[in-house]
């Protein structure tokens, strides 16, 4: 607590704190990394207990997890969790402005860097892109209105595939909720093709069937079958 309070006294310290949530751990002795490790271990132990009981009852276990770039930040160690479950669905929501959606979560981090970390918008977006290891739009407006491009989504799918021993399902948003997800066909098809290139175990059509226009299920079937053939 004392180390974290010291770090947030300056804009540079606050920026480093936020970007440290996203970067690969470099110094395991840092207070922040110790805290994140503790959170991950606590969550993994809890999942282990539940999964063990489920397996004893003859059930399989699957998890709904954050996208790999955000997973450690929320205490999800995908590698450790994958040892205890059969499959993990990754919320690869590249165009969702709501909780777990990449535009929503990254915009929140960008807002903090700009408001409290002493950064301009371009600098904040560049810093986030470097910390995440994927290309991001140059502004918060573009991040919210367009989301991540197919290349970034493909890179995140690959990261998910190699991050856990469990089977990976790619969770992609196909809902239509004004102000949260507003999609169009060419974008959906490009995203599906990008994800399919990295050969996840399957696709989790997300997240509420009542809000998915039926024609989008045809788009999925068309892309998935065409690429298999």
PDB file of N, CA, C and O in Angstrom, residues 89-97 153 170-178 180-193 195 203-224:
ATOM      1  N   UNK A  89     -13.325 -19.620 -22.837  1.00  0.00           N
ATOM      2  CA  UNK A  89     -13.814 -18.677 -23.850  1.00  0.00           C
ATOM      3  C   UNK A  89     -13.195 -17.317 -23.553  1.00  0.00           C
ATOM      4  O   UNK A  89     -13.310 -16.789 -22.442  1.00  0.00           O
ATOM      5  N   UNK A  90     -12.519 -16.747 -24.529  1.00  0.00           N
ATOM      6  CA  UNK A  90     -11.899 -15.437 -24.377  1.00  0.00           C
ATOM      7  C   UNK A  90     -12.820 -14.365 -24.957  1.00  0.00           C
ATOM      8  O   UNK A  90     -13.304 -14.501 -26.080  1.00  0.00           O
ATOM      9  N   UNK A  91     -13.039 -13.329 -24.191  1.00  0.00           N
ATOM     10  CA  UNK A  91     -13.930 -12.249 -24.631  1.00  0.00           C
ATOM     11  C   UNK A  91     -13.151 -11.299 -25.540  1.00  0.00           C
ATOM     12  O   UNK A  91     -12.676 -10.244 -25.117  1.00  0.00           O
ATOM     13  N   UNK A  92     -13.039 -11.690 -26.799  1.00  0.00           N
ATOM     14  CA  UNK A  92     -12.291 -10.903 -27.782  1.00  0.00           C
ATOM     15  C   UNK A  92     -13.214  -9.869 -28.424  1.00  0.00           C
ATOM     16  O   UNK A  92     -13.398  -9.844 -29.639  1.00  0.00           O
ATOM     17  N   UNK A  93     -13.776  -9.027 -27.586  1.00  0.00           N
ATOM     18  CA  UNK A  93     -14.792  -8.085 -28.055  1.00  0.00           C
ATOM     19  C   UNK A  93     -14.126  -6.812 -28.561  1.00  0.00           C
ATOM     20  O   UNK A  93     -13.854  -5.879 -27.813  1.00  0.00           O
ATOM     21  N   UNK A  94     -13.877  -6.782 -29.860  1.00  0.00           N
ATOM     22  CA  UNK A  94     -13.103  -5.703 -30.466  1.00  0.00           C
ATOM     23  C   UNK A  94     -13.932  -4.472 -30.788  1.00  0.00           C
ATOM     24  O   UNK A  94     -13.377  -3.428 -31.169  1.00  0.00           O
ATOM     25  N   UNK A  95     -15.270  -4.561 -30.642  1.00  0.00           N
ATOM     26  CA  UNK A  95     -16.141  -3.452 -31.027  1.00  0.00           C
ATOM     27  C   UNK A  95     -17.239  -3.205 -29.995  1.00  0.00           C
ATOM     28  O   UNK A  95     -18.305  -2.705 -30.345  1.00  0.00           O
ATOM     29  N   UNK A  96     -16.969  -3.536 -28.752  1.00  0.00           N
ATOM     30  CA  UNK A  96     -17.973  -3.421 -27.703  1.00  0.00           C
ATOM     31  C   UNK A  96     -17.613  -2.305 -26.738  1.00  0.00           C
ATOM     32  O   UNK A  96     -16.539  -2.333 -26.132  1.00  0.00           O
ATOM     33  N   UNK A  97     -18.516  -1.346 -26.578  1.00  0.00           N
ATOM     34  CA  UNK A  97     -18.288  -0.286 -25.606  1.00  0.00           C
ATOM     35  C   UNK A  97     -19.121  -0.591 -24.363  1.00  0.00           C
ATOM     36  O   UNK A  97     -20.166   0.013 -24.100  1.00  0.00           O
ATOM     37  N   UNK A 153      -7.097  -8.025 -33.824  1.00  0.00           N
ATOM     38  CA  UNK A 153      -7.914  -9.129 -33.320  1.00  0.00           C
ATOM     39  C   UNK A 153      -7.237 -10.472 -33.579  1.00  0.00           C
ATOM     40  O   UNK A 153      -7.254 -11.374 -32.732  1.00  0.00           O
ATOM     41  N   UNK A 170     -12.997 -18.583 -29.220  1.00  0.00           N
ATOM     42  CA  UNK A 170     -12.917 -17.151 -29.482  1.00  0.00           C
ATOM     43  C   UNK A 170     -14.305 -16.547 -29.316  1.00  0.00           C
ATOM     44  O   UNK A 170     -15.214 -16.844 -30.091  1.00  0.00           O
ATOM     45  N   UNK A 171     -14.464 -15.716 -28.301  1.00  0.00           N
ATOM     46  CA  UNK A 171     -15.743 -15.042 -28.092  1.00  0.00           C
ATOM     47  C   UNK A 171     -15.807 -13.766 -28.915  1.00  0.00           C
ATOM     48  O   UNK A 171     -14.999 -12.858 -28.735  1.00  0.00           O
ATOM     49  N   UNK A 172     -16.757 -13.708 -29.847  1.00  0.00           N
ATOM     50  CA  UNK A 172     -16.904 -12.523 -30.700  1.00  0.00           C
ATOM     51  C   UNK A 172     -18.312 -11.969 -30.571  1.00  0.00           C
ATOM     52  O   UNK A 172     -19.295 -12.714 -30.601  1.00  0.00           O
ATOM     53  N   UNK A 173     -18.410 -10.645 -30.437  1.00  0.00           N
ATOM     54  CA  UNK A 173     -19.715 -10.026 -30.304  1.00  0.00           C
ATOM     55  C   UNK A 173     -20.433  -9.993 -31.644  1.00  0.00           C
ATOM     56  O   UNK A 173     -19.837  -9.646 -32.671  1.00  0.00           O
ATOM     57  N   UNK A 174     -21.687 -10.421 -31.629  1.00  0.00           N
ATOM     58  CA  UNK A 174     -22.542 -10.307 -32.806  1.00  0.00           C
ATOM     59  C   UNK A 174     -23.867  -9.645 -32.457  1.00  0.00           C
ATOM     60  O   UNK A 174     -24.772  -9.579 -33.284  1.00  0.00           O
ATOM     61  N   UNK A 175     -23.985  -9.165 -31.228  1.00  0.00           N
ATOM     62  CA  UNK A 175     -25.202  -8.498 -30.797  1.00  0.00           C
ATOM     63  C   UNK A 175     -25.303  -7.123 -31.441  1.00  0.00           C
ATOM     64  O   UNK A 175     -24.321  -6.588 -31.966  1.00  0.00           O
ATOM     65  N   UNK A 176     -26.490  -6.571 -31.405  1.00  0.00           N
ATOM     66  CA  UNK A 176     -26.713  -5.202 -31.876  1.00  0.00           C
ATOM     67  C   UNK A 176     -27.422  -4.450 -30.760  1.00  0.00           C
ATOM     68  O   UNK A 176     -28.621  -4.633 -30.533  1.00  0.00           O
ATOM     69  N   UNK A 177     -26.668  -3.639 -30.047  1.00  0.00           N
ATOM     70  CA  UNK A 177     -27.212  -2.844 -28.951  1.00  0.00           C
ATOM     71  C   UNK A 177     -26.738  -1.409 -29.159  1.00  0.00           C
ATOM     72  O   UNK A 177     -25.533  -1.138 -29.076  1.00  0.00           O
ATOM     73  N   UNK A 178     -27.628  -0.486 -29.473  1.00  0.00           N
ATOM     74  CA  UNK A 178     -27.223   0.892 -29.738  1.00  0.00           C
ATOM     75  C   UNK A 178     -26.363   1.460 -28.600  1.00  0.00           C
ATOM     76  O   UNK A 178     -26.699   1.331 -27.424  1.00  0.00           O
ATOM     77  N   UNK A 180     -23.581   0.368 -27.642  1.00  0.00           N
ATOM     78  CA  UNK A 180     -22.704  -0.661 -27.077  1.00  0.00           C
ATOM     79  C   UNK A 180     -22.001  -1.428 -28.190  1.00  0.00           C
ATOM     80  O   UNK A 180     -20.778  -1.499 -28.239  1.00  0.00           O
ATOM     81  N   UNK A 181     -22.780  -2.039 -29.073  1.00  0.00           N
ATOM     82  CA  UNK A 181     -22.212  -2.697 -30.257  1.00  0.00           C
ATOM     83  C   UNK A 181     -23.063  -2.333 -31.468  1.00  0.00           C
ATOM     84  O   UNK A 181     -24.266  -2.589 -31.494  1.00  0.00           O
ATOM     85  N   UNK A 182     -22.417  -1.749 -32.450  1.00  0.00           N
ATOM     86  CA  UNK A 182     -23.068  -1.410 -33.707  1.00  0.00           C
ATOM     87  C   UNK A 182     -22.147  -1.910 -34.825  1.00  0.00           C
ATOM     88  O   UNK A 182     -21.109  -1.316 -35.105  1.00  0.00           O
ATOM     89  N   UNK A 183     -22.542  -3.019 -35.449  1.00  0.00           N
ATOM     90  CA  UNK A 183     -21.662  -3.738 -36.367  1.00  0.00           C
ATOM     91  C   UNK A 183     -22.183  -3.656 -37.798  1.00  0.00           C
ATOM     92  O   UNK A 183     -23.357  -3.361 -38.036  1.00  0.00           O
ATOM     93  N   UNK A 184     -21.303  -3.942 -38.757  1.00  0.00           N
ATOM     94  CA  UNK A 184     -21.716  -4.014 -40.155  1.00  0.00           C
ATOM     95  C   UNK A 184     -21.040  -5.219 -40.798  1.00  0.00           C
ATOM     96  O   UNK A 184     -20.037  -5.742 -40.305  1.00  0.00           O
ATOM     97  N   UNK A 185     -21.580  -5.665 -41.905  1.00  0.00           N
ATOM     98  CA  UNK A 185     -21.227  -6.975 -42.453  1.00  0.00           C
ATOM     99  C   UNK A 185     -19.749  -7.096 -42.821  1.00  0.00           C
ATOM    100  O   UNK A 185     -19.099  -8.090 -42.464  1.00  0.00           O
ATOM    101  N   UNK A 186     -19.200  -6.136 -43.563  1.00  0.00           N
ATOM    102  CA  UNK A 186     -17.808  -6.280 -43.990  1.00  0.00           C
ATOM    103  C   UNK A 186     -16.858  -6.356 -42.795  1.00  0.00           C
ATOM    104  O   UNK A 186     -15.862  -7.078 -42.833  1.00  0.00           O
ATOM    105  N   UNK A 187     -17.179  -5.616 -41.742  1.00  0.00           N
ATOM    106  CA  UNK A 187     -16.341  -5.653 -40.542  1.00  0.00           C
ATOM    107  C   UNK A 187     -16.448  -7.007 -39.849  1.00  0.00           C
ATOM    108  O   UNK A 187     -15.443  -7.594 -39.441  1.00  0.00           O
ATOM    109  N   UNK A 188     -17.674  -7.529 -39.726  1.00  0.00           N
ATOM    110  CA  UNK A 188     -17.864  -8.834 -39.088  1.00  0.00           C
ATOM    111  C   UNK A 188     -17.143  -9.922 -39.878  1.00  0.00           C
ATOM    112  O   UNK A 188     -16.454 -10.772 -39.303  1.00  0.00           O
ATOM    113  N   UNK A 189     -17.269  -9.898 -41.189  1.00  0.00           N
ATOM    114  CA  UNK A 189     -16.626 -10.919 -42.008  1.00  0.00           C
ATOM    115  C   UNK A 189     -15.107 -10.832 -41.918  1.00  0.00           C
ATOM    116  O   UNK A 189     -14.422 -11.854 -41.831  1.00  0.00           O
ATOM    117  N   UNK A 190     -14.567  -9.621 -41.928  1.00  0.00           N
ATOM    118  CA  UNK A 190     -13.108  -9.472 -41.813  1.00  0.00           C
ATOM    119  C   UNK A 190     -12.619  -9.978 -40.458  1.00  0.00           C
ATOM    120  O   UNK A 190     -11.565 -10.636 -40.369  1.00  0.00           O
ATOM    121  N   UNK A 191     -13.358  -9.699 -39.403  1.00  0.00           N
ATOM    122  CA  UNK A 191     -12.980 -10.177 -38.070  1.00  0.00           C
ATOM    123  C   UNK A 191     -13.036 -11.696 -37.999  1.00  0.00           C
ATOM    124  O   UNK A 191     -12.141 -12.343 -37.437  1.00  0.00           O
ATOM    125  N   UNK A 192     -14.090 -12.288 -38.550  1.00  0.00           N
ATOM    126  CA  UNK A 192     -14.222 -13.746 -38.539  1.00  0.00           C
ATOM    127  C   UNK A 192     -13.061 -14.408 -39.277  1.00  0.00           C
ATOM    128  O   UNK A 192     -12.504 -15.406 -38.813  1.00  0.00           O
ATOM    129  N   UNK A 193     -12.704 -13.859 -40.420  1.00  0.00           N
ATOM    130  CA  UNK A 193     -11.589 -14.416 -41.182  1.00  0.00           C
ATOM    131  C   UNK A 193     -10.287 -14.311 -40.406  1.00  0.00           C
ATOM    132  O   UNK A 193      -9.472 -15.248 -40.379  1.00  0.00           O
ATOM    133  N   UNK A 195      -9.837 -14.131 -37.119  1.00  0.00           N
ATOM    134  CA  UNK A 195      -9.846 -15.056 -35.981  1.00  0.00           C
ATOM    135  C   UNK A 195      -9.662 -16.491 -36.456  1.00  0.00           C
ATOM    136  O   UNK A 195      -8.899 -17.264 -35.871  1.00  0.00           O
ATOM    137  N   UNK A 203     -15.740 -21.099 -31.951  1.00  0.00           N
ATOM    138  CA  UNK A 203     -16.232 -19.732 -31.858  1.00  0.00           C
ATOM    139  C   UNK A 203     -17.388 -19.691 -30.881  1.00  0.00           C
ATOM    140  O   UNK A 203     -18.295 -20.530 -30.934  1.00  0.00           O
ATOM    141  N   UNK A 204     -17.358 -18.740 -29.962  1.00  0.00           N
ATOM    142  CA  UNK A 204     -18.469 -18.515 -29.039  1.00  0.00           C
ATOM    143  C   UNK A 204     -19.190 -17.256 -29.496  1.00  0.00           C
ATOM    144  O   UNK A 204     -18.676 -16.147 -29.360  1.00  0.00           O
ATOM    145  N   UNK A 205     -20.367 -17.433 -30.073  1.00  0.00           N
ATOM    146  CA  UNK A 205     -21.149 -16.308 -30.574  1.00  0.00           C
ATOM    147  C   UNK A 205     -21.733 -15.574 -29.378  1.00  0.00           C
ATOM    148  O   UNK A 205     -22.473 -16.151 -28.591  1.00  0.00           O
ATOM    149  N   UNK A 206     -21.399 -14.314 -29.246  1.00  0.00           N
ATOM    150  CA  UNK A 206     -21.676 -13.606 -28.000  1.00  0.00           C
ATOM    151  C   UNK A 206     -22.549 -12.372 -28.264  1.00  0.00           C
ATOM    152  O   UNK A 206     -22.501 -11.773 -29.320  1.00  0.00           O
ATOM    153  N   UNK A 207     -23.269 -11.945 -27.269  1.00  0.00           N
ATOM    154  CA  UNK A 207     -23.346 -12.759 -26.032  1.00  0.00           C
ATOM    155  C   UNK A 207     -24.761 -13.130 -25.716  1.00  0.00           C
ATOM    156  O   UNK A 207     -25.040 -14.030 -24.945  1.00  0.00           O
ATOM    157  N   UNK A 208     -25.733 -12.472 -26.297  1.00  0.00           N
ATOM    158  CA  UNK A 208     -27.137 -12.776 -26.007  1.00  0.00           C
ATOM    159  C   UNK A 208     -27.861 -12.993 -27.329  1.00  0.00           C
ATOM    160  O   UNK A 208     -28.023 -12.069 -28.120  1.00  0.00           O
ATOM    161  N   UNK A 209     -28.318 -14.225 -27.547  1.00  0.00           N
ATOM    162  CA  UNK A 209     -28.956 -14.558 -28.824  1.00  0.00           C
ATOM    163  C   UNK A 209     -30.174 -13.695 -29.117  1.00  0.00           C
ATOM    164  O   UNK A 209     -30.524 -13.469 -30.270  1.00  0.00           O
ATOM    165  N   UNK A 210     -30.819 -13.191 -28.073  1.00  0.00           N
ATOM    166  CA  UNK A 210     -32.010 -12.362 -28.297  1.00  0.00           C
ATOM    167  C   UNK A 210     -31.660 -11.039 -28.973  1.00  0.00           C
ATOM    168  O   UNK A 210     -32.534 -10.399 -29.560  1.00  0.00           O
ATOM    169  N   UNK A 211     -30.407 -10.635 -28.878  1.00  0.00           N
ATOM    170  CA  UNK A 211     -29.999  -9.362 -29.458  1.00  0.00           C
ATOM    171  C   UNK A 211     -29.121  -9.539 -30.697  1.00  0.00           C
ATOM    172  O   UNK A 211     -28.505  -8.579 -31.155  1.00  0.00           O
ATOM    173  N   UNK A 212     -29.047 -10.761 -31.231  1.00  0.00           N
ATOM    174  CA  UNK A 212     -28.251 -11.009 -32.433  1.00  0.00           C
ATOM    175  C   UNK A 212     -29.187 -11.108 -33.636  1.00  0.00           C
ATOM    176  O   UNK A 212     -30.021 -12.022 -33.706  1.00  0.00           O
ATOM    177  N   UNK A 213     -29.083 -10.204 -34.599  1.00  0.00           N
ATOM    178  CA  UNK A 213     -29.890 -10.331 -35.815  1.00  0.00           C
ATOM    179  C   UNK A 213     -29.609 -11.669 -36.497  1.00  0.00           C
ATOM    180  O   UNK A 213     -28.454 -12.078 -36.639  1.00  0.00           O
ATOM    181  N   UNK A 214     -30.645 -12.349 -36.952  1.00  0.00           N
ATOM    182  CA  UNK A 214     -30.496 -13.705 -37.470  1.00  0.00           C
ATOM    183  C   UNK A 214     -29.573 -13.768 -38.683  1.00  0.00           C
ATOM    184  O   UNK A 214     -28.878 -14.761 -38.889  1.00  0.00           O
ATOM    185  N   UNK A 215     -29.560 -12.710 -39.498  1.00  0.00           N
ATOM    186  CA  UNK A 215     -28.711 -12.769 -40.686  1.00  0.00           C
ATOM    187  C   UNK A 215     -27.233 -12.865 -40.311  1.00  0.00           C
ATOM    188  O   UNK A 215     -26.428 -13.371 -41.101  1.00  0.00           O
ATOM    189  N   UNK A 216     -26.876 -12.415 -39.132  1.00  0.00           N
ATOM    190  CA  UNK A 216     -25.475 -12.504 -38.719  1.00  0.00           C
ATOM    191  C   UNK A 216     -25.054 -13.947 -38.470  1.00  0.00           C
ATOM    192  O   UNK A 216     -23.881 -14.286 -38.625  1.00  0.00           O
ATOM    193  N   UNK A 217     -25.997 -14.791 -38.088  1.00  0.00           N
ATOM    194  CA  UNK A 217     -25.669 -16.211 -37.946  1.00  0.00           C
ATOM    195  C   UNK A 217     -25.340 -16.807 -39.311  1.00  0.00           C
ATOM    196  O   UNK A 217     -24.468 -17.674 -39.431  1.00  0.00           O
ATOM    197  N   UNK A 218     -26.000 -16.331 -40.354  1.00  0.00           N
ATOM    198  CA  UNK A 218     -25.672 -16.775 -41.709  1.00  0.00           C
ATOM    199  C   UNK A 218     -24.286 -16.292 -42.121  1.00  0.00           C
ATOM    200  O   UNK A 218     -23.555 -17.011 -42.810  1.00  0.00           O
ATOM    201  N   UNK A 219     -23.913 -15.085 -41.720  1.00  0.00           N
ATOM    202  CA  UNK A 219     -22.566 -14.589 -42.029  1.00  0.00           C
ATOM    203  C   UNK A 219     -21.522 -15.505 -41.398  1.00  0.00           C
ATOM    204  O   UNK A 219     -20.531 -15.863 -42.035  1.00  0.00           O
ATOM    205  N   UNK A 220     -21.750 -15.883 -40.151  1.00  0.00           N
ATOM    206  CA  UNK A 220     -20.798 -16.757 -39.453  1.00  0.00           C
ATOM    207  C   UNK A 220     -20.692 -18.094 -40.161  1.00  0.00           C
ATOM    208  O   UNK A 220     -19.594 -18.604 -40.419  1.00  0.00           O
ATOM    209  N   UNK A 221     -21.832 -18.692 -40.453  1.00  0.00           N
ATOM    210  CA  UNK A 221     -21.834 -19.999 -41.124  1.00  0.00           C
ATOM    211  C   UNK A 221     -21.101 -19.930 -42.453  1.00  0.00           C
ATOM    212  O   UNK A 221     -20.291 -20.803 -42.779  1.00  0.00           O
ATOM    213  N   UNK A 222     -21.352 -18.872 -43.213  1.00  0.00           N
ATOM    214  CA  UNK A 222     -20.739 -18.730 -44.526  1.00  0.00           C
ATOM    215  C   UNK A 222     -19.216 -18.635 -44.411  1.00  0.00           C
ATOM    216  O   UNK A 222     -18.482 -19.364 -45.087  1.00  0.00           O
ATOM    217  N   UNK A 223     -18.717 -17.759 -43.552  1.00  0.00           N
ATOM    218  CA  UNK A 223     -17.271 -17.565 -43.413  1.00  0.00           C
ATOM    219  C   UNK A 223     -16.617 -18.828 -42.866  1.00  0.00           C
ATOM    220  O   UNK A 223     -15.586 -19.299 -43.361  1.00  0.00           O
ATOM    221  N   UNK A 224     -17.197 -19.409 -41.815  1.00  0.00           N
ATOM    222  CA  UNK A 224     -16.583 -20.573 -41.164  1.00  0.00           C
ATOM    223  C   UNK A 224     -16.515 -21.754 -42.107  1.00  0.00           C
ATOM    224  O   UNK A 224     -15.503 -22.454 -42.199  1.00  0.00           O
TER     225      UNK A 224
END
